[in-house]
Amino acid sequence: MKTERVVIIGGSSGMGLALATELVAQGTEVTIAGRSKDRLEAVELEVRKVVTDIGDEQDVERLFKTTGEIDHIVTTAADISGAYQPIREYDVAAARSSIESKLIGPLLLAKHGAPMLAQGGSIVFTSGIAAYRPGPRGSMVAALNGALGSMAAALAVELAPIRVNAVSPGWVDTPIWQGVAGDAKDQTLAAMADRLPVGRIGRTKDIADAIIALLRNGFITGTVLHADGGHRLV
């Protein structure tokens, strides 16, 4: 039987690393890509590692020249440094890295990655709860996450029969929270856990399992899968 081959952008930490770990355990041939060579080299999995900035079109094109035919592309990359700002003082330049990683990057992955996908292949973007439950100072993050759901739907039509979907995590305990909440991280996550119907914050494996469900189900396309612990309900 043919070995499944998956490319994960953002696979050196957080949700992407959890996904790579799950897939490797299932016998999948995994390529992880990210901007940090040090973080990639620190990953202790039997995977291919390619330094790639998905906001750089030449980098994305070069990535897929190294992969050969693949079955799925997943991006969990999210540089939101500078994205959370009050709108009356908004510095767009400070948020450009967020726009590149969350919107331009996924577009480039579809442009250069789709030709490499085998029959039955798919692309999965990572959106987020901010699109549905935005908070103060989060207009850019809400806009980018919402745009990914719309992009997935549009590309599902344009690239058919390639399937294109998005997973929308709720609050998940990942390193990104250190930058968002700083020393208040634990207190902030605990307060949200008390609100959620499931009674806890998400784990990276929760999101990995949701993404794998999208990879495996050949009848799902143009869809946003919400893995948010019921956050949209409260």
PDB file of C-alpha atoms in Angstrom:
ATOM      1  CA  MET A   1       0.000   0.000   0.000  1.00  0.00           C
ATOM      2  CA  LYS A   2       1.224   3.517  -0.869  1.00  0.00           C
ATOM      3  CA  THR A   3       2.740   5.475   2.013  1.00  0.00           C
ATOM      4  CA  GLU A   4       0.854   8.635   2.851  1.00  0.00           C
ATOM      5  CA  ARG A   5       2.910  11.828   2.539  1.00  0.00           C
ATOM      6  CA  VAL A   6       1.999  15.028   4.393  1.00  0.00           C
ATOM      7  CA  VAL A   7       3.627  18.470   4.507  1.00  0.00           C
ATOM      8  CA  ILE A   8       3.040  20.481   7.704  1.00  0.00           C
ATOM      9  CA  ILE A   9       3.975  24.137   7.843  1.00  0.00           C
ATOM     10  CA  GLY A  10       4.396  25.150  11.464  1.00  0.00           C
ATOM     11  CA  GLY A  11       5.302  21.585  12.383  1.00  0.00           C
ATOM     12  CA  SER A  12       8.112  22.411  14.792  1.00  0.00           C
ATOM     13  CA  SER A  13       5.912  23.396  17.738  1.00  0.00           C
ATOM     14  CA  GLY A  14       2.404  23.472  19.175  1.00  0.00           C
ATOM     15  CA  MET A  15      -0.451  22.047  17.130  1.00  0.00           C
ATOM     16  CA  GLY A  16       1.725  21.360  14.100  1.00  0.00           C
ATOM     17  CA  LEU A  17       4.194  19.309  16.133  1.00  0.00           C
ATOM     18  CA  ALA A  18       1.340  17.372  17.751  1.00  0.00           C
ATOM     19  CA  LEU A  19      -0.014  16.597  14.273  1.00  0.00           C
ATOM     20  CA  ALA A  20       3.404  15.489  13.023  1.00  0.00           C
ATOM     21  CA  THR A  21       3.792  13.230  16.064  1.00  0.00           C
ATOM     22  CA  GLU A  22       0.407  11.579  15.488  1.00  0.00           C
ATOM     23  CA  LEU A  23       0.998  11.060  11.773  1.00  0.00           C
ATOM     24  CA  VAL A  24       4.495   9.622  12.199  1.00  0.00           C
ATOM     25  CA  ALA A  25       3.068   7.140  14.718  1.00  0.00           C
ATOM     26  CA  GLN A  26       0.574   6.077  12.046  1.00  0.00           C
ATOM     27  CA  GLY A  27       3.304   5.437   9.479  1.00  0.00           C
ATOM     28  CA  THR A  28       2.897   8.641   7.473  1.00  0.00           C
ATOM     29  CA  GLU A  29       5.925  10.209   5.764  1.00  0.00           C
ATOM     30  CA  VAL A  30       5.986  13.760   7.128  1.00  0.00           C
ATOM     31  CA  THR A  31       7.775  16.911   6.046  1.00  0.00           C
ATOM     32  CA  ILE A  32       7.746  19.776   8.528  1.00  0.00           C
ATOM     33  CA  ALA A  33       8.558  23.323   7.511  1.00  0.00           C
ATOM     34  CA  GLY A  34       9.065  26.524   9.457  1.00  0.00           C
ATOM     35  CA  ARG A  35      11.135  29.675   9.616  1.00  0.00           C
ATOM     36  CA  SER A  36      13.375  28.674  12.520  1.00  0.00           C
ATOM     37  CA  LYS A  37      16.179  26.272  11.680  1.00  0.00           C
ATOM     38  CA  ASP A  38      16.937  25.779  15.386  1.00  0.00           C
ATOM     39  CA  ARG A  39      13.365  24.795  16.241  1.00  0.00           C
ATOM     40  CA  LEU A  40      13.183  22.427  13.297  1.00  0.00           C
ATOM     41  CA  GLU A  41      16.427  20.746  14.300  1.00  0.00           C
ATOM     42  CA  ALA A  42      15.165  20.350  17.868  1.00  0.00           C
ATOM     43  CA  VAL A  43      12.253  18.166  16.709  1.00  0.00           C
ATOM     44  CA  GLU A  44      13.018  14.569  17.676  1.00  0.00           C
ATOM     45  CA  LEU A  45      10.901  12.808  15.048  1.00  0.00           C
ATOM     46  CA  GLU A  46      11.763  10.911  11.894  1.00  0.00           C
ATOM     47  CA  VAL A  47      10.618  13.647   9.530  1.00  0.00           C
ATOM     48  CA  ARG A  48      12.014  15.739   6.687  1.00  0.00           C
ATOM     49  CA  LYS A  49      12.779  19.293   7.788  1.00  0.00           C
ATOM     50  CA  VAL A  50      12.778  22.290   5.456  1.00  0.00           C
ATOM     51  CA  VAL A  51      13.401  25.880   6.506  1.00  0.00           C
ATOM     52  CA  THR A  52      10.588  27.874   4.895  1.00  0.00           C
ATOM     53  CA  ASP A  53       8.986  31.271   5.343  1.00  0.00           C
ATOM     54  CA  ILE A  54       5.478  30.805   3.949  1.00  0.00           C
ATOM     55  CA  GLY A  55       5.135  34.541   3.416  1.00  0.00           C
ATOM     56  CA  ASP A  56       7.975  34.357   0.878  1.00  0.00           C
ATOM     57  CA  GLU A  57       6.807  33.004  -2.471  1.00  0.00           C
ATOM     58  CA  GLN A  58      10.266  31.825  -3.549  1.00  0.00           C
ATOM     59  CA  ASP A  59      10.594  29.878  -0.293  1.00  0.00           C
ATOM     60  CA  VAL A  60       7.206  28.203  -0.813  1.00  0.00           C
ATOM     61  CA  GLU A  61       8.024  27.332  -4.418  1.00  0.00           C
ATOM     62  CA  ARG A  62      11.371  25.887  -3.323  1.00  0.00           C
ATOM     63  CA  LEU A  63       9.670  23.814  -0.587  1.00  0.00           C
ATOM     64  CA  PHE A  64       7.440  21.975  -3.038  1.00  0.00           C
ATOM     65  CA  LYS A  65      10.305  21.366  -5.444  1.00  0.00           C
ATOM     66  CA  THR A  66      11.817  19.198  -2.691  1.00  0.00           C
ATOM     67  CA  THR A  67       8.718  17.158  -1.800  1.00  0.00           C
ATOM     68  CA  GLY A  68       7.676  15.317  -4.945  1.00  0.00           C
ATOM     69  CA  GLU A  69       4.078  14.096  -5.011  1.00  0.00           C
ATOM     70  CA  ILE A  70       2.277  14.481  -1.686  1.00  0.00           C
ATOM     71  CA  ASP A  71      -1.147  13.642  -0.302  1.00  0.00           C
ATOM     72  CA  HIS A  72      -1.928  16.515   2.045  1.00  0.00           C
ATOM     73  CA  ILE A  73      -0.762  20.006   2.989  1.00  0.00           C
ATOM     74  CA  VAL A  74      -1.480  21.463   6.424  1.00  0.00           C
ATOM     75  CA  THR A  75      -0.540  24.848   7.813  1.00  0.00           C
ATOM     76  CA  THR A  76      -0.717  25.689  11.497  1.00  0.00           C
ATOM     77  CA  ALA A  77       1.753  28.576  11.169  1.00  0.00           C
ATOM     78  CA  ALA A  78       0.635  31.748  12.927  1.00  0.00           C
ATOM     79  CA  ASP A  79       2.860  34.700  13.688  1.00  0.00           C
ATOM     80  CA  ILE A  80       0.487  37.056  15.506  1.00  0.00           C
ATOM     81  CA  SER A  81       3.169  39.280  16.987  1.00  0.00           C
ATOM     82  CA  GLY A  82       1.967  42.846  16.641  1.00  0.00           C
ATOM     83  CA  ALA A  83      -1.541  41.836  15.579  1.00  0.00           C
ATOM     84  CA  TYR A  84      -3.348  42.662  18.840  1.00  0.00           C
ATOM     85  CA  GLN A  85      -3.691  46.463  18.958  1.00  0.00           C
ATOM     86  CA  PRO A  86      -6.427  48.992  19.733  1.00  0.00           C
ATOM     87  CA  ILE A  87      -7.932  50.111  16.444  1.00  0.00           C
ATOM     88  CA  ARG A  88      -7.511  53.857  17.101  1.00  0.00           C
ATOM     89  CA  GLU A  89      -3.759  53.387  17.415  1.00  0.00           C
ATOM     90  CA  TYR A  90      -3.344  50.579  14.875  1.00  0.00           C
ATOM     91  CA  ASP A  91       0.105  50.219  13.308  1.00  0.00           C
ATOM     92  CA  VAL A  92      -0.457  48.118  10.204  1.00  0.00           C
ATOM     93  CA  ALA A  93       3.274  47.677   9.623  1.00  0.00           C
ATOM     94  CA  ALA A  94       3.569  45.884  12.975  1.00  0.00           C
ATOM     95  CA  ALA A  95       0.885  43.405  11.900  1.00  0.00           C
ATOM     96  CA  ARG A  96       2.270  42.551   8.464  1.00  0.00           C
ATOM     97  CA  SER A  97       3.954  39.362   9.670  1.00  0.00           C
ATOM     98  CA  SER A  98       0.529  38.176  10.857  1.00  0.00           C
ATOM     99  CA  ILE A  99      -1.027  38.909   7.471  1.00  0.00           C
ATOM    100  CA  GLU A 100       1.770  37.058   5.695  1.00  0.00           C
ATOM    101  CA  SER A 101       1.670  33.951   7.901  1.00  0.00           C
ATOM    102  CA  LYS A 102      -2.120  33.649   8.263  1.00  0.00           C
ATOM    103  CA  LEU A 103      -3.378  34.797   4.844  1.00  0.00           C
ATOM    104  CA  ILE A 104      -0.725  35.296   2.164  1.00  0.00           C
ATOM    105  CA  GLY A 105       1.132  32.141   3.213  1.00  0.00           C
ATOM    106  CA  PRO A 106      -1.880  29.809   2.893  1.00  0.00           C
ATOM    107  CA  LEU A 107      -2.655  31.358  -0.507  1.00  0.00           C
ATOM    108  CA  LEU A 108       0.902  30.630  -1.668  1.00  0.00           C
ATOM    109  CA  LEU A 109       0.703  27.085  -0.321  1.00  0.00           C
ATOM    110  CA  ALA A 110      -2.371  26.487  -2.451  1.00  0.00           C
ATOM    111  CA  LYS A 111      -0.770  28.099  -5.506  1.00  0.00           C
ATOM    112  CA  HIS A 112       2.436  26.072  -5.435  1.00  0.00           C
ATOM    113  CA  GLY A 113       1.340  23.024  -3.446  1.00  0.00           C
ATOM    114  CA  ALA A 114      -1.842  22.057  -5.282  1.00  0.00           C
ATOM    115  CA  PRO A 115       0.037  20.868  -8.407  1.00  0.00           C
ATOM    116  CA  MET A 116       1.967  18.419  -6.200  1.00  0.00           C
ATOM    117  CA  LEU A 117      -1.112  16.817  -4.623  1.00  0.00           C
ATOM    118  CA  ALA A 118      -2.039  13.269  -5.544  1.00  0.00           C
ATOM    119  CA  GLN A 119      -5.571  12.214  -6.421  1.00  0.00           C
ATOM    120  CA  GLY A 120      -7.711  12.478  -3.305  1.00  0.00           C
ATOM    121  CA  GLY A 121      -5.357  15.060  -1.819  1.00  0.00           C
ATOM    122  CA  SER A 122      -6.309  17.950   0.427  1.00  0.00           C
ATOM    123  CA  ILE A 123      -5.226  21.210   2.001  1.00  0.00           C
ATOM    124  CA  VAL A 124      -6.071  22.219   5.574  1.00  0.00           C
ATOM    125  CA  PHE A 125      -5.739  25.760   6.914  1.00  0.00           C
ATOM    126  CA  THR A 126      -5.860  26.729  10.588  1.00  0.00           C
ATOM    127  CA  SER A 127      -8.407  29.433  11.393  1.00  0.00           C
ATOM    128  CA  GLY A 128      -9.464  30.178  14.980  1.00  0.00           C
ATOM    129  CA  ILE A 129     -12.142  31.154  17.460  1.00  0.00           C
ATOM    130  CA  ALA A 130     -11.308  34.868  17.135  1.00  0.00           C
ATOM    131  CA  ALA A 131     -13.297  34.881  13.888  1.00  0.00           C
ATOM    132  CA  TYR A 132     -16.445  33.953  15.816  1.00  0.00           C
ATOM    133  CA  ARG A 133     -15.805  35.348  19.304  1.00  0.00           C
ATOM    134  CA  PRO A 134     -13.587  38.395  18.723  1.00  0.00           C
ATOM    135  CA  GLY A 135     -12.264  40.418  21.605  1.00  0.00           C
ATOM    136  CA  PRO A 136     -11.010  43.969  22.123  1.00  0.00           C
ATOM    137  CA  ARG A 137      -7.776  44.749  20.246  1.00  0.00           C
ATOM    138  CA  GLY A 138      -8.344  41.655  18.093  1.00  0.00           C
ATOM    139  CA  SER A 139      -9.813  43.060  14.887  1.00  0.00           C
ATOM    140  CA  MET A 140      -6.915  41.929  12.690  1.00  0.00           C
ATOM    141  CA  VAL A 141      -6.805  38.410  14.143  1.00  0.00           C
ATOM    142  CA  ALA A 142     -10.574  38.075  13.757  1.00  0.00           C
ATOM    143  CA  ALA A 143     -10.369  39.253  10.141  1.00  0.00           C
ATOM    144  CA  LEU A 144      -7.540  36.881   9.233  1.00  0.00           C
ATOM    145  CA  ASN A 145      -9.188  33.833  10.810  1.00  0.00           C
ATOM    146  CA  GLY A 146     -12.498  34.639   9.136  1.00  0.00           C
ATOM    147  CA  ALA A 147     -10.780  35.091   5.790  1.00  0.00           C
ATOM    148  CA  LEU A 148      -9.259  31.606   6.001  1.00  0.00           C
ATOM    149  CA  GLY A 149     -12.697  30.013   6.200  1.00  0.00           C
ATOM    150  CA  SER A 150     -13.794  31.973   3.125  1.00  0.00           C
ATOM    151  CA  MET A 151     -10.577  31.105   1.296  1.00  0.00           C
ATOM    152  CA  ALA A 152     -11.048  27.413   2.013  1.00  0.00           C
ATOM    153  CA  ALA A 153     -14.554  27.526   0.539  1.00  0.00           C
ATOM    154  CA  ALA A 154     -13.431  29.402  -2.575  1.00  0.00           C
ATOM    155  CA  LEU A 155     -10.438  27.134  -3.197  1.00  0.00           C
ATOM    156  CA  ALA A 156     -12.546  24.016  -2.644  1.00  0.00           C
ATOM    157  CA  VAL A 157     -14.508  25.097  -5.719  1.00  0.00           C
ATOM    158  CA  GLU A 158     -11.546  26.292  -7.764  1.00  0.00           C
ATOM    159  CA  LEU A 159      -9.208  23.370  -7.050  1.00  0.00           C
ATOM    160  CA  ALA A 160     -11.804  20.541  -7.048  1.00  0.00           C
ATOM    161  CA  PRO A 161     -11.454  17.591  -6.774  1.00  0.00           C
ATOM    162  CA  ILE A 162      -8.669  18.623  -4.380  1.00  0.00           C
ATOM    163  CA  ARG A 163     -10.373  19.155  -1.020  1.00  0.00           C
ATOM    164  CA  VAL A 164      -9.728  22.341   0.925  1.00  0.00           C
ATOM    165  CA  ASN A 165     -10.854  22.805   4.524  1.00  0.00           C
ATOM    166  CA  ALA A 166     -10.028  24.747   7.670  1.00  0.00           C
ATOM    167  CA  VAL A 167      -9.926  23.718  11.291  1.00  0.00           C
ATOM    168  CA  SER A 168     -10.886  26.389  13.810  1.00  0.00           C
ATOM    169  CA  PRO A 169      -9.350  25.772  17.240  1.00  0.00           C
ATOM    170  CA  GLY A 170     -10.630  27.371  20.390  1.00  0.00           C
ATOM    171  CA  TRP A 171      -8.208  28.306  23.138  1.00  0.00           C
ATOM    172  CA  VAL A 172      -5.411  25.747  23.127  1.00  0.00           C
ATOM    173  CA  ASP A 173      -2.487  25.609  25.549  1.00  0.00           C
ATOM    174  CA  THR A 174       0.418  26.341  23.199  1.00  0.00           C
ATOM    175  CA  PRO A 175       3.577  28.473  23.439  1.00  0.00           C
ATOM    176  CA  ILE A 176       1.823  31.276  21.533  1.00  0.00           C
ATOM    177  CA  TRP A 177      -0.054  32.182  24.735  1.00  0.00           C
ATOM    178  CA  GLN A 178       3.140  33.316  26.417  1.00  0.00           C
ATOM    179  CA  GLY A 179       3.367  36.103  23.890  1.00  0.00           C
ATOM    180  CA  VAL A 180      -0.331  36.963  24.116  1.00  0.00           C
ATOM    181  CA  ALA A 181      -0.871  36.887  27.890  1.00  0.00           C
ATOM    182  CA  GLY A 182       2.651  36.895  29.345  1.00  0.00           C
ATOM    183  CA  ASP A 183       2.762  36.189  33.081  1.00  0.00           C
ATOM    184  CA  ALA A 184      -1.052  36.054  33.155  1.00  0.00           C
ATOM    185  CA  LYS A 185      -1.134  33.024  30.847  1.00  0.00           C
ATOM    186  CA  ASP A 186      -2.145  30.402  33.441  1.00  0.00           C
ATOM    187  CA  GLN A 187      -4.775  32.621  35.034  1.00  0.00           C
ATOM    188  CA  THR A 188      -6.204  33.600  31.632  1.00  0.00           C
ATOM    189  CA  LEU A 189      -6.482  30.006  30.423  1.00  0.00           C
ATOM    190  CA  ALA A 190      -7.984  28.821  33.716  1.00  0.00           C
ATOM    191  CA  ALA A 191     -10.692  31.492  33.534  1.00  0.00           C
ATOM    192  CA  MET A 192     -11.653  30.377  30.038  1.00  0.00           C
ATOM    193  CA  ALA A 193     -11.677  26.704  31.072  1.00  0.00           C
ATOM    194  CA  ASP A 194     -14.304  27.557  33.684  1.00  0.00           C
ATOM    195  CA  ARG A 195     -16.526  29.068  30.967  1.00  0.00           C
ATOM    196  CA  LEU A 196     -16.295  26.316  28.355  1.00  0.00           C
ATOM    197  CA  PRO A 197     -18.941  23.556  28.163  1.00  0.00           C
ATOM    198  CA  VAL A 198     -16.186  20.906  28.121  1.00  0.00           C
ATOM    199  CA  GLY A 199     -14.628  22.356  31.285  1.00  0.00           C
ATOM    200  CA  ARG A 200     -11.061  22.591  30.025  1.00  0.00           C
ATOM    201  CA  ILE A 201      -8.744  24.337  27.613  1.00  0.00           C
ATOM    202  CA  GLY A 202      -7.813  22.546  24.396  1.00  0.00           C
ATOM    203  CA  ARG A 203      -4.748  20.358  24.067  1.00  0.00           C
ATOM    204  CA  THR A 204      -2.607  20.266  20.954  1.00  0.00           C
ATOM    205  CA  LYS A 205      -3.610  16.631  20.387  1.00  0.00           C
ATOM    206  CA  ASP A 206      -7.271  17.694  20.221  1.00  0.00           C
ATOM    207  CA  ILE A 207      -6.499  19.857  17.210  1.00  0.00           C
ATOM    208  CA  ALA A 208      -4.223  17.249  15.649  1.00  0.00           C
ATOM    209  CA  ASP A 209      -7.052  14.721  15.812  1.00  0.00           C
ATOM    210  CA  ALA A 210      -9.463  17.212  14.221  1.00  0.00           C
ATOM    211  CA  ILE A 211      -7.058  17.856  11.354  1.00  0.00           C
ATOM    212  CA  ILE A 212      -6.540  14.129  10.800  1.00  0.00           C
ATOM    213  CA  ALA A 213     -10.326  13.734  10.563  1.00  0.00           C
ATOM    214  CA  LEU A 214     -10.317  16.277   7.725  1.00  0.00           C
ATOM    215  CA  LEU A 215      -7.429  14.526   5.992  1.00  0.00           C
ATOM    216  CA  ARG A 216      -9.073  11.119   6.158  1.00  0.00           C
ATOM    217  CA  ASN A 217     -12.668  11.961   5.212  1.00  0.00           C
ATOM    218  CA  GLY A 218     -12.836  12.277   1.441  1.00  0.00           C
ATOM    219  CA  PHE A 219     -16.363  13.690   1.541  1.00  0.00           C
ATOM    220  CA  ILE A 220     -15.546  16.896   3.447  1.00  0.00           C
ATOM    221  CA  THR A 221     -14.519  20.002   1.523  1.00  0.00           C
ATOM    222  CA  GLY A 222     -15.053  23.742   1.776  1.00  0.00           C
ATOM    223  CA  THR A 223     -15.782  23.322   5.475  1.00  0.00           C
ATOM    224  CA  VAL A 224     -14.616  24.880   8.746  1.00  0.00           C
ATOM    225  CA  LEU A 225     -14.338  22.219  11.447  1.00  0.00           C
ATOM    226  CA  HIS A 226     -14.744  23.803  14.889  1.00  0.00           C
ATOM    227  CA  ALA A 227     -12.598  22.204  17.584  1.00  0.00           C
ATOM    228  CA  ASP A 228     -13.253  24.798  20.254  1.00  0.00           C
ATOM    229  CA  GLY A 229     -14.701  23.067  23.314  1.00  0.00           C
ATOM    230  CA  GLY A 230     -18.017  24.803  22.720  1.00  0.00           C
ATOM    231  CA  HIS A 231     -16.500  28.294  22.852  1.00  0.00           C
ATOM    232  CA  ARG A 232     -18.858  29.587  20.144  1.00  0.00           C
ATOM    233  CA  LEU A 233     -21.782  28.765  22.449  1.00  0.00           C
ATOM    234  CA  VAL A 234     -20.747  30.856  25.443  1.00  0.00           C
TER     235      VAL A 234
END
